[in-house]
PDB file of C-alpha atoms in Angstrom:
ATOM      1  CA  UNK A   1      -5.845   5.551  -2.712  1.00  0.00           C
ATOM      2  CA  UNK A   2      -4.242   3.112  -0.269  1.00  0.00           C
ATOM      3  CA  UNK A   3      -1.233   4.644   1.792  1.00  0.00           C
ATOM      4  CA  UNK A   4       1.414   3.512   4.446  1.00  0.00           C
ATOM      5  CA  UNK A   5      -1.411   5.505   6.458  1.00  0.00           C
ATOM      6  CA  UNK A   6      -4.174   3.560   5.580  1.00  0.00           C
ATOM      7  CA  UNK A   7      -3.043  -0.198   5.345  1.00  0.00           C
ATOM      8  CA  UNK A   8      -1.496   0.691   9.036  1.00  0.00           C
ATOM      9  CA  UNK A   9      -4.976   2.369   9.984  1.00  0.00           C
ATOM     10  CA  UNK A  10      -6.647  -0.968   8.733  1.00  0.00           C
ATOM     11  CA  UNK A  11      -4.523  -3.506  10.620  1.00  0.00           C
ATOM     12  CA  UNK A  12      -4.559  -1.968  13.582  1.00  0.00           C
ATOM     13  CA  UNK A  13      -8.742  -1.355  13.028  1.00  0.00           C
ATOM     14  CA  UNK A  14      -9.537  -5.301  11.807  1.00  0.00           C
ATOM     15  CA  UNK A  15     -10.914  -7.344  14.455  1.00  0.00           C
ATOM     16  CA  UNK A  16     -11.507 -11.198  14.074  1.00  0.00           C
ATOM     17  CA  UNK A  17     -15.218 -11.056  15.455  1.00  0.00           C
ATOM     18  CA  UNK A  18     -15.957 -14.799  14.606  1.00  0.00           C
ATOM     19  CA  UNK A  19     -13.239 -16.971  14.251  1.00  0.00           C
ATOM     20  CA  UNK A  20     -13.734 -20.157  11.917  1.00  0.00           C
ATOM     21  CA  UNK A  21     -13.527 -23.523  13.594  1.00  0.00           C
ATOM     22  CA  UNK A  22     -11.435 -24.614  10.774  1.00  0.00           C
ATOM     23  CA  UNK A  23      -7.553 -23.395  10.155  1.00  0.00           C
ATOM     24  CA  UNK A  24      -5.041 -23.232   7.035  1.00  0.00           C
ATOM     25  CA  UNK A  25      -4.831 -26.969   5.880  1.00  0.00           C
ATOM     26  CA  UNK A  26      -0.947 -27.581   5.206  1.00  0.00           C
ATOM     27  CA  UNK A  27      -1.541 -29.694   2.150  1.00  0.00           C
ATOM     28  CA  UNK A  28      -4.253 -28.396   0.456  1.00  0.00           C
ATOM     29  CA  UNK A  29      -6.045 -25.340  -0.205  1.00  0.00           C
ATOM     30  CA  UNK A  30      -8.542 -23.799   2.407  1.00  0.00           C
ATOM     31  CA  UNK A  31     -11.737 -21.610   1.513  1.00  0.00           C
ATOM     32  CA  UNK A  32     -13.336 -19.438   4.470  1.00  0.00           C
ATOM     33  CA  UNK A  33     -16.932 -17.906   3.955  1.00  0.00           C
ATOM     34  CA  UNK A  34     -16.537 -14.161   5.305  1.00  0.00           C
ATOM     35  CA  UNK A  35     -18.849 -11.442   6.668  1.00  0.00           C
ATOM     36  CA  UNK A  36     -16.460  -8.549   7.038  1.00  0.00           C
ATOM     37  CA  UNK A  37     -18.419  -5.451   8.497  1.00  0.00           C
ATOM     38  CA  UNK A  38     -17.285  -2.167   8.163  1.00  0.00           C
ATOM     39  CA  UNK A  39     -19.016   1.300   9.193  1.00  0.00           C
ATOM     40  CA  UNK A  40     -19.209   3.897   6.323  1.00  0.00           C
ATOM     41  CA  UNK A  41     -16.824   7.224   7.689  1.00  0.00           C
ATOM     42  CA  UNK A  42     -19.746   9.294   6.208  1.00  0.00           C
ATOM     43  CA  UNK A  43     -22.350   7.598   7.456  1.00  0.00           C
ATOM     44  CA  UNK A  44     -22.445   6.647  11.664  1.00  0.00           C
ATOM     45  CA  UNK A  45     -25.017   4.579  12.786  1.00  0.00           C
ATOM     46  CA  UNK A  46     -25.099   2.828   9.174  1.00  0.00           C
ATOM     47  CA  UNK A  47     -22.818  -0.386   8.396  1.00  0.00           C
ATOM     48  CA  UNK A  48     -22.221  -2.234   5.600  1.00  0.00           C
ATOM     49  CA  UNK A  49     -21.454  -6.199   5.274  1.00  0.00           C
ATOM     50  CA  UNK A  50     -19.532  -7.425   2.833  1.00  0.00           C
ATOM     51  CA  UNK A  51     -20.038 -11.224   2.183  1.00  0.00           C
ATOM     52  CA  UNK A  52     -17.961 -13.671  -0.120  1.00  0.00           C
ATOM     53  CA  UNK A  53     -14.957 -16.649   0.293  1.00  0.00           C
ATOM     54  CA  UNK A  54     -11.676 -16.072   0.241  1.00  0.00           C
ATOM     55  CA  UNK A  55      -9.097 -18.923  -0.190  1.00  0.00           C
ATOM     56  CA  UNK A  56      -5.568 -19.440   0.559  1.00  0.00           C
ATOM     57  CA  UNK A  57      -4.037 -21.471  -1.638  1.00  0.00           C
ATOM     58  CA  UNK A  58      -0.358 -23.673  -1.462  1.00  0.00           C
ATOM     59  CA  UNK A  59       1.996 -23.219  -4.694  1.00  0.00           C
ATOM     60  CA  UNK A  60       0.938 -25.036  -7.470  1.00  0.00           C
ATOM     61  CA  UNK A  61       4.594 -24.723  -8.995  1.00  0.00           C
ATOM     62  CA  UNK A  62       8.111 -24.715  -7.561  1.00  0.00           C
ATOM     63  CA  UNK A  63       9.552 -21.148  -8.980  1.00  0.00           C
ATOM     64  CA  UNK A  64      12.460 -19.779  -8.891  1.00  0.00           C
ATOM     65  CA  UNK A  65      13.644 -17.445  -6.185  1.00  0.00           C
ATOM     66  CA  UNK A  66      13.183 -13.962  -8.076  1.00  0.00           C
ATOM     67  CA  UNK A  67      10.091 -15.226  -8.938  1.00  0.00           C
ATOM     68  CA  UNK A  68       8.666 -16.019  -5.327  1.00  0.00           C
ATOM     69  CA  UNK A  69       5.691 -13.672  -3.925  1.00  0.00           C
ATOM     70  CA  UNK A  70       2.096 -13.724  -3.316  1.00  0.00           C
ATOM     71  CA  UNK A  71      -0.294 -13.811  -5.973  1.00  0.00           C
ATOM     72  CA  UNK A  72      -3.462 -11.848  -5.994  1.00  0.00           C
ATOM     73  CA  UNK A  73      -6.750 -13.274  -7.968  1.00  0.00           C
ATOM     74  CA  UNK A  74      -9.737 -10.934  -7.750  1.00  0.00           C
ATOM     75  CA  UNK A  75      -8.085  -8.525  -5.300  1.00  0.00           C
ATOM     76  CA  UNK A  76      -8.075  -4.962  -6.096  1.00  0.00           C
ATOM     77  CA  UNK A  77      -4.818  -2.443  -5.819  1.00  0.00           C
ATOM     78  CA  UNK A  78      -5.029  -1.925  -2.089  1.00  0.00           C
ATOM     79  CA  UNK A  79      -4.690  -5.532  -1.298  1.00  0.00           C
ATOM     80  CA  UNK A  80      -1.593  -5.672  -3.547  1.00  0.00           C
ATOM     81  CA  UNK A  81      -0.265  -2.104  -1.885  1.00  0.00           C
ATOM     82  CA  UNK A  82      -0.611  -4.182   1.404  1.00  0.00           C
ATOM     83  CA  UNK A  83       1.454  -7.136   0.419  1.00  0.00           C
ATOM     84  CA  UNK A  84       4.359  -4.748  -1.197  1.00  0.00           C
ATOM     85  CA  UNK A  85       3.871  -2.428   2.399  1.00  0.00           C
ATOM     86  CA  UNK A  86       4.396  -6.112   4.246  1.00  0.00           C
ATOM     87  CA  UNK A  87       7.587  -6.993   2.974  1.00  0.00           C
ATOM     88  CA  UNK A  88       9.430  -3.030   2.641  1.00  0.00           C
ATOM     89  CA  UNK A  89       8.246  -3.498   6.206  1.00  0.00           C
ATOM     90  CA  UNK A  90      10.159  -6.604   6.833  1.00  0.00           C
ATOM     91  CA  UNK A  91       7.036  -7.798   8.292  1.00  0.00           C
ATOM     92  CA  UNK A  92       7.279 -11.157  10.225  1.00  0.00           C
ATOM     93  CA  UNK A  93       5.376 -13.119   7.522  1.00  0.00           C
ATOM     94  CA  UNK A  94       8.220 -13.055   5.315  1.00  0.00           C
ATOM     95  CA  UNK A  95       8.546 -16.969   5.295  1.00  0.00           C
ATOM     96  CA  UNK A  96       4.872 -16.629   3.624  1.00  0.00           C
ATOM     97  CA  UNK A  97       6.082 -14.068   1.196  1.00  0.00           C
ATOM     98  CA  UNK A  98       9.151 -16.256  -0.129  1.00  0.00           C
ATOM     99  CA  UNK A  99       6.841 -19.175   0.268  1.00  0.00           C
ATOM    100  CA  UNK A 100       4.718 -18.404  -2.707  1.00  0.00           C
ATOM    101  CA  UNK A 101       1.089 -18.478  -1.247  1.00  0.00           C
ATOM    102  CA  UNK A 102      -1.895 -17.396  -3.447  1.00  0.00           C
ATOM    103  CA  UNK A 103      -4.915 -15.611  -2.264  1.00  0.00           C
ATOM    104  CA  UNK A 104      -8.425 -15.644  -4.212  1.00  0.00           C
ATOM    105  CA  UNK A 105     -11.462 -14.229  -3.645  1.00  0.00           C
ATOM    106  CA  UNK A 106     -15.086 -14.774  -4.869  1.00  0.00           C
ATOM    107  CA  UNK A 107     -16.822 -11.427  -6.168  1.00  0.00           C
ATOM    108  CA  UNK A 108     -18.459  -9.618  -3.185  1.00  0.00           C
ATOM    109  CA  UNK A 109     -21.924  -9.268  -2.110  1.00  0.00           C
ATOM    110  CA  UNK A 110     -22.805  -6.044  -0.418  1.00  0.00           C
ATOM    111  CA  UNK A 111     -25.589  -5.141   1.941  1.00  0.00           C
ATOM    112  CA  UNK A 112     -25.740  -2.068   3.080  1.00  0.00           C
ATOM    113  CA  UNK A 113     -27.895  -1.211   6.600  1.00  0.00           C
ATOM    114  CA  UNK A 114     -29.491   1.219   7.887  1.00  0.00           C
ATOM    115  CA  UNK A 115     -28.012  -0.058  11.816  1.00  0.00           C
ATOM    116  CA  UNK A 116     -25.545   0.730  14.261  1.00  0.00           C
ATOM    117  CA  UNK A 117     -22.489  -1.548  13.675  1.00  0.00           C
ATOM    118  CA  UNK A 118     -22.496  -3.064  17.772  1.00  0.00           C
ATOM    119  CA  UNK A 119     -25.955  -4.582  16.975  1.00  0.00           C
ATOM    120  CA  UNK A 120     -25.616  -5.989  13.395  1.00  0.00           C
ATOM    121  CA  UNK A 121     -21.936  -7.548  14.644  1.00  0.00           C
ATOM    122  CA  UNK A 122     -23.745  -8.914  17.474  1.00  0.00           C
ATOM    123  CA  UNK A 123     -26.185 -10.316  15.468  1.00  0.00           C
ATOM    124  CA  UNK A 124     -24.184 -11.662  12.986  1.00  0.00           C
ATOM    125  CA  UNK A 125     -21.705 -13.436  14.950  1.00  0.00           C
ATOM    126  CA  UNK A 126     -25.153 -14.945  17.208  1.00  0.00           C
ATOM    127  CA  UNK A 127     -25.995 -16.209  13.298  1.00  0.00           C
ATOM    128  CA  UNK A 128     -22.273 -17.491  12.617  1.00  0.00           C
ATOM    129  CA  UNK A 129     -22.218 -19.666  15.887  1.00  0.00           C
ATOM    130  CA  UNK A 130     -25.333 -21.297  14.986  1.00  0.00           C
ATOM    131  CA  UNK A 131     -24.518 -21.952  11.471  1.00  0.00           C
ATOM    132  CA  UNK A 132     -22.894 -25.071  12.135  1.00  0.00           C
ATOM    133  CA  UNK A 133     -20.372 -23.762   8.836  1.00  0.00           C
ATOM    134  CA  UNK A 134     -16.887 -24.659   9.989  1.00  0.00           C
ATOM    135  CA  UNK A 135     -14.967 -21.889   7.459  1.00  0.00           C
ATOM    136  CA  UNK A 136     -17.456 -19.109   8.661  1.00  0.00           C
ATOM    137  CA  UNK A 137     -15.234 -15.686   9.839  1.00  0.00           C
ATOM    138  CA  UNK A 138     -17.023 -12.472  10.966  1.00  0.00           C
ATOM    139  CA  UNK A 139     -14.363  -9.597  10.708  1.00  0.00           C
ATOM    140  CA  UNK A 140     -14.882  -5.984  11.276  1.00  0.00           C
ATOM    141  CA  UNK A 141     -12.853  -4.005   9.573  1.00  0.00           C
ATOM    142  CA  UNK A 142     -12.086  -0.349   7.733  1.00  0.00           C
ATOM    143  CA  UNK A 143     -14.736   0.631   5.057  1.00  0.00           C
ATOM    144  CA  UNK A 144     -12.183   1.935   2.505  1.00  0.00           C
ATOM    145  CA  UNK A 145      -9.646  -0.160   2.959  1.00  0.00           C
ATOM    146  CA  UNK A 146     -11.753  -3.644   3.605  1.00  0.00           C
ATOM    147  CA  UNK A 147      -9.570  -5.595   1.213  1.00  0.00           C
ATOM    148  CA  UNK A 148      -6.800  -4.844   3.736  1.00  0.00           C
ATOM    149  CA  UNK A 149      -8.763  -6.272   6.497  1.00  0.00           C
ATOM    150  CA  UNK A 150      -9.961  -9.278   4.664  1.00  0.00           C
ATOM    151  CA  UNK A 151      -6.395 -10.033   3.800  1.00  0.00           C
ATOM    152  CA  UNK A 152      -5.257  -9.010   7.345  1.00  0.00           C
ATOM    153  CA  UNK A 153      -8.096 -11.932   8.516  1.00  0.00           C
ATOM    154  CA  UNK A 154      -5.852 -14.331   6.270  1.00  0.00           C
ATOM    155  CA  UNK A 155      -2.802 -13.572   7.985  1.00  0.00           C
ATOM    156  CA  UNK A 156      -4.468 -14.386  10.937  1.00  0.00           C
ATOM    157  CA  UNK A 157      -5.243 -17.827  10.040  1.00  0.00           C
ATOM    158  CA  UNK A 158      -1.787 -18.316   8.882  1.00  0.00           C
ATOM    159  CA  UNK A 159      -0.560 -17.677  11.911  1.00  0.00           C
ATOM    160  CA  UNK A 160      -3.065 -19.267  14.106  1.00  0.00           C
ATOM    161  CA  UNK A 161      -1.967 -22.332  11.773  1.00  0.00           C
ATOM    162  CA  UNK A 162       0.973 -22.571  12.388  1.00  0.00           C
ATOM    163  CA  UNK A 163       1.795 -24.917  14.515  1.00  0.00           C
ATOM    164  CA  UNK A 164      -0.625 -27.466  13.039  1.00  0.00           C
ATOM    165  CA  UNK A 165       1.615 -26.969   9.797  1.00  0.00           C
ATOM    166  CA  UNK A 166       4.721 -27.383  11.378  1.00  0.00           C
ATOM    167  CA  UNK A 167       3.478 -30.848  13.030  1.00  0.00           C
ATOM    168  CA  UNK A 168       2.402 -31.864   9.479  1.00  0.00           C
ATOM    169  CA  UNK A 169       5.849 -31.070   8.016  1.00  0.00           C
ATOM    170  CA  UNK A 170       7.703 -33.066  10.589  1.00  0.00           C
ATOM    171  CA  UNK A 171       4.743 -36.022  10.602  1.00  0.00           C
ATOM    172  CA  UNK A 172       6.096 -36.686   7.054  1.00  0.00           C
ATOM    173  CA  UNK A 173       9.483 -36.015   6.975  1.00  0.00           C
ATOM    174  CA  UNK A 174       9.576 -33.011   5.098  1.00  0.00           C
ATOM    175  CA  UNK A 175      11.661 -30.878   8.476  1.00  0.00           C
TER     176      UNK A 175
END
Protein backbone atom coordinates (compact mmCIF):
# COMPACT_ATOMS: atom_id res chain seq x y z
CA UNK A 1 0.00 0.00 0.00
CA UNK A 2 1.33 3.40 -1.06
CA UNK A 3 1.66 6.00 1.91
CA UNK A 4 2.67 9.74 2.47
CA UNK A 5 5.82 7.54 3.60
CA UNK A 6 6.40 5.85 0.61
CA UNK A 7 5.62 8.28 -2.38
CA UNK A 8 8.08 10.73 -0.21
CA UNK A 9 10.62 7.69 0.16
CA UNK A 10 10.34 7.30 -3.74
CA UNK A 11 10.93 10.91 -4.81
CA UNK A 12 13.54 11.51 -2.81
CA UNK A 13 15.11 7.73 -3.99
CA UNK A 14 14.41 8.30 -8.10
CA UNK A 15 17.39 9.29 -9.90
CA UNK A 16 17.33 10.35 -13.67
CA UNK A 17 20.35 7.99 -14.68
CA UNK A 18 19.96 8.68 -18.51
CA UNK A 19 18.31 11.60 -19.49
CA UNK A 20 16.50 11.58 -23.04
CA UNK A 21 17.85 13.96 -25.63
CA UNK A 22 14.36 14.83 -26.40
CA UNK A 23 11.92 17.06 -23.94
CA UNK A 24 7.97 17.57 -23.49
CA UNK A 25 6.84 18.87 -27.01
CA UNK A 26 4.35 21.87 -26.21
CA UNK A 27 1.97 20.98 -28.99
CA UNK A 28 1.82 17.54 -29.22
CA UNK A 29 2.14 14.51 -27.30
CA UNK A 30 5.65 13.04 -26.33
CA UNK A 31 6.45 9.18 -25.78
CA UNK A 32 9.82 8.28 -23.81
CA UNK A 33 11.14 4.57 -23.93
CA UNK A 34 12.14 3.83 -20.13
CA UNK A 35 14.47 1.44 -18.28
CA UNK A 36 13.64 2.20 -14.69
CA UNK A 37 15.88 -0.05 -12.35
CA UNK A 38 15.05 -0.75 -9.03
CA UNK A 39 16.81 -3.17 -6.36
CA UNK A 40 14.42 -5.73 -4.71
CA UNK A 41 14.46 -4.72 -0.52
CA UNK A 42 14.61 -8.57 -0.09
CA UNK A 43 16.96 -9.31 -2.35
CA UNK A 44 20.67 -7.11 -2.36
CA UNK A 45 22.90 -7.71 -4.97
CA UNK A 46 19.79 -8.61 -7.33
CA UNK A 47 17.98 -5.76 -9.51
CA UNK A 48 15.24 -5.71 -11.53
CA UNK A 49 14.56 -3.52 -14.87
CA UNK A 50 11.48 -2.56 -15.75
CA UNK A 51 11.15 -1.57 -19.49
CA UNK A 52 8.11 0.11 -21.38
CA UNK A 53 6.99 3.94 -22.82
CA UNK A 54 5.33 6.23 -21.05
CA UNK A 55 3.68 9.31 -22.71
CA UNK A 56 2.60 12.63 -21.66
CA UNK A 57 -0.07 13.75 -23.36
CA UNK A 58 -1.73 17.67 -23.88
CA UNK A 59 -5.70 17.88 -23.26
CA UNK A 60 -7.61 16.62 -25.88
CA UNK A 61 -10.73 18.67 -24.52
CA UNK A 62 -11.21 22.05 -22.86
CA UNK A 63 -13.13 20.99 -19.40
CA UNK A 64 -14.48 22.70 -17.03
CA UNK A 65 -12.69 23.80 -13.90
CA UNK A 66 -14.09 21.07 -11.35
CA UNK A 67 -13.34 18.83 -13.86
CA UNK A 68 -9.49 19.66 -14.36
CA UNK A 69 -6.80 16.92 -13.09
CA UNK A 70 -4.51 14.40 -14.39
CA UNK A 71 -5.65 11.40 -15.95
CA UNK A 72 -4.11 8.05 -15.41
CA UNK A 73 -4.22 5.23 -18.38
CA UNK A 74 -2.56 1.96 -17.37
CA UNK A 75 -1.22 3.28 -14.06
CA UNK A 76 -1.90 1.37 -11.02
CA UNK A 77 -3.25 2.94 -7.45
CA UNK A 78 0.11 4.20 -6.27
CA UNK A 79 0.62 6.39 -9.22
CA UNK A 80 -2.86 7.88 -8.63
CA UNK A 81 -2.05 8.09 -4.56
CA UNK A 82 0.98 10.19 -5.86
CA UNK A 83 -0.91 12.66 -7.93
CA UNK A 84 -3.73 13.17 -5.01
CA UNK A 85 -0.35 13.36 -2.35
CA UNK A 86 0.99 16.21 -5.07
CA UNK A 87 -1.69 18.53 -4.90
CA UNK A 88 -2.86 18.08 -0.70
CA UNK A 89 0.82 18.94 -0.83
CA UNK A 90 0.42 22.07 -2.75
CA UNK A 91 3.21 20.80 -4.71
CA UNK A 92 4.76 23.32 -7.23
CA UNK A 93 3.33 21.50 -10.30
CA UNK A 94 0.01 22.72 -9.61
CA UNK A 95 -0.18 24.68 -13.01
CA UNK A 96 0.17 20.92 -14.47
CA UNK A 97 -2.53 19.67 -12.22
CA UNK A 98 -5.20 22.44 -13.28
CA UNK A 99 -3.74 22.09 -16.71
CA UNK A 100 -5.28 18.78 -17.46
CA UNK A 101 -2.23 16.62 -18.62
CA UNK A 102 -2.68 12.84 -19.26
CA UNK A 103 -0.16 10.21 -18.56
CA UNK A 104 -0.14 6.62 -20.35
CA UNK A 105 1.85 3.87 -20.13
CA UNK A 106 2.56 0.74 -22.27
CA UNK A 107 2.29 -2.66 -20.21
CA UNK A 108 5.70 -3.42 -18.58
CA UNK A 109 8.34 -5.81 -19.37
CA UNK A 110 10.26 -7.16 -16.45
CA UNK A 111 13.69 -8.69 -16.21
CA UNK A 112 14.77 -9.65 -13.27
CA UNK A 113 18.90 -10.16 -12.58
CA UNK A 114 20.81 -11.90 -10.74
CA UNK A 115 23.50 -8.45 -10.49
CA UNK A 116 24.43 -5.78 -8.31
CA UNK A 117 22.41 -2.65 -9.31
CA UNK A 118 25.98 -0.18 -9.81
CA UNK A 119 26.97 -2.57 -12.67
CA UNK A 120 23.68 -3.27 -14.56
CA UNK A 121 22.96 0.84 -14.28
CA UNK A 122 26.30 1.28 -15.61
CA UNK A 123 25.75 -0.90 -18.23
CA UNK A 124 22.59 0.15 -19.20
CA UNK A 125 23.08 3.74 -19.42
CA UNK A 126 26.73 2.70 -21.62
CA UNK A 127 23.73 0.87 -23.91
CA UNK A 128 21.31 4.04 -23.78
CA UNK A 129 24.12 6.49 -25.02
CA UNK A 130 24.86 4.37 -27.87
CA UNK A 131 21.39 3.74 -28.89
CA UNK A 132 21.16 6.67 -30.93
CA UNK A 133 17.05 6.61 -29.48
CA UNK A 134 16.34 10.24 -28.70
CA UNK A 135 13.21 9.41 -26.01
CA UNK A 136 15.49 6.77 -24.22
CA UNK A 137 15.45 7.53 -20.04
CA UNK A 138 17.32 5.22 -17.60
CA UNK A 139 15.80 5.92 -14.05
CA UNK A 140 16.57 4.18 -10.88
CA UNK A 141 14.10 4.15 -8.68
CA UNK A 142 12.14 2.33 -5.49
CA UNK A 143 11.11 -1.36 -6.20
CA UNK A 144 7.64 -1.06 -4.58
CA UNK A 145 6.78 2.04 -5.39
CA UNK A 146 8.36 2.21 -9.20
CA UNK A 147 5.20 3.71 -10.62
CA UNK A 148 6.04 6.67 -8.34
CA UNK A 149 9.40 6.98 -9.80
CA UNK A 150 8.38 6.55 -13.35
CA UNK A 151 5.87 9.29 -12.84
CA UNK A 152 8.41 11.30 -10.73
CA UNK A 153 10.81 10.88 -14.20
CA UNK A 154 7.74 12.69 -15.97
CA UNK A 155 7.74 15.50 -13.75
CA UNK A 156 11.13 15.86 -14.50
CA UNK A 157 10.71 16.37 -18.08
CA UNK A 158 8.01 18.78 -17.43
CA UNK A 159 10.05 20.80 -15.75
CA UNK A 160 13.18 20.51 -17.67
CA UNK A 161 10.59 21.68 -20.50
CA UNK A 162 9.69 24.35 -19.45
CA UNK A 163 11.13 26.97 -20.79
CA UNK A 164 11.02 25.54 -24.33
CA UNK A 165 7.10 25.64 -23.71
CA UNK A 166 6.95 28.95 -22.55
CA UNK A 167 8.98 30.23 -25.79
CA UNK A 168 6.41 28.26 -27.87
CA UNK A 169 3.45 29.96 -26.14
CA UNK A 170 4.77 33.43 -26.68
CA UNK A 171 6.22 32.41 -30.47
CA UNK A 172 2.46 32.20 -31.29
CA UNK A 173 0.74 34.51 -29.41
CA UNK A 174 -0.93 32.44 -27.07
CA UNK A 175 1.00 34.63 -23.63
Amino acid sequence: MVNDSSVAYAMQNTKVLYVPDRRIDTFGDTRFNFLLLTEPMDAVGHCRIRSGWVEANRPRILRPADMMGVEMDGFGAEARRFMEWMAEQGAPMQALLKYGFRFARSEVHVEYLHENMNEVADRVVKEALHSGDSFRAVVQGVDDAWEVSLLCFMLEMIQQSHDINIYDFKRRGLI
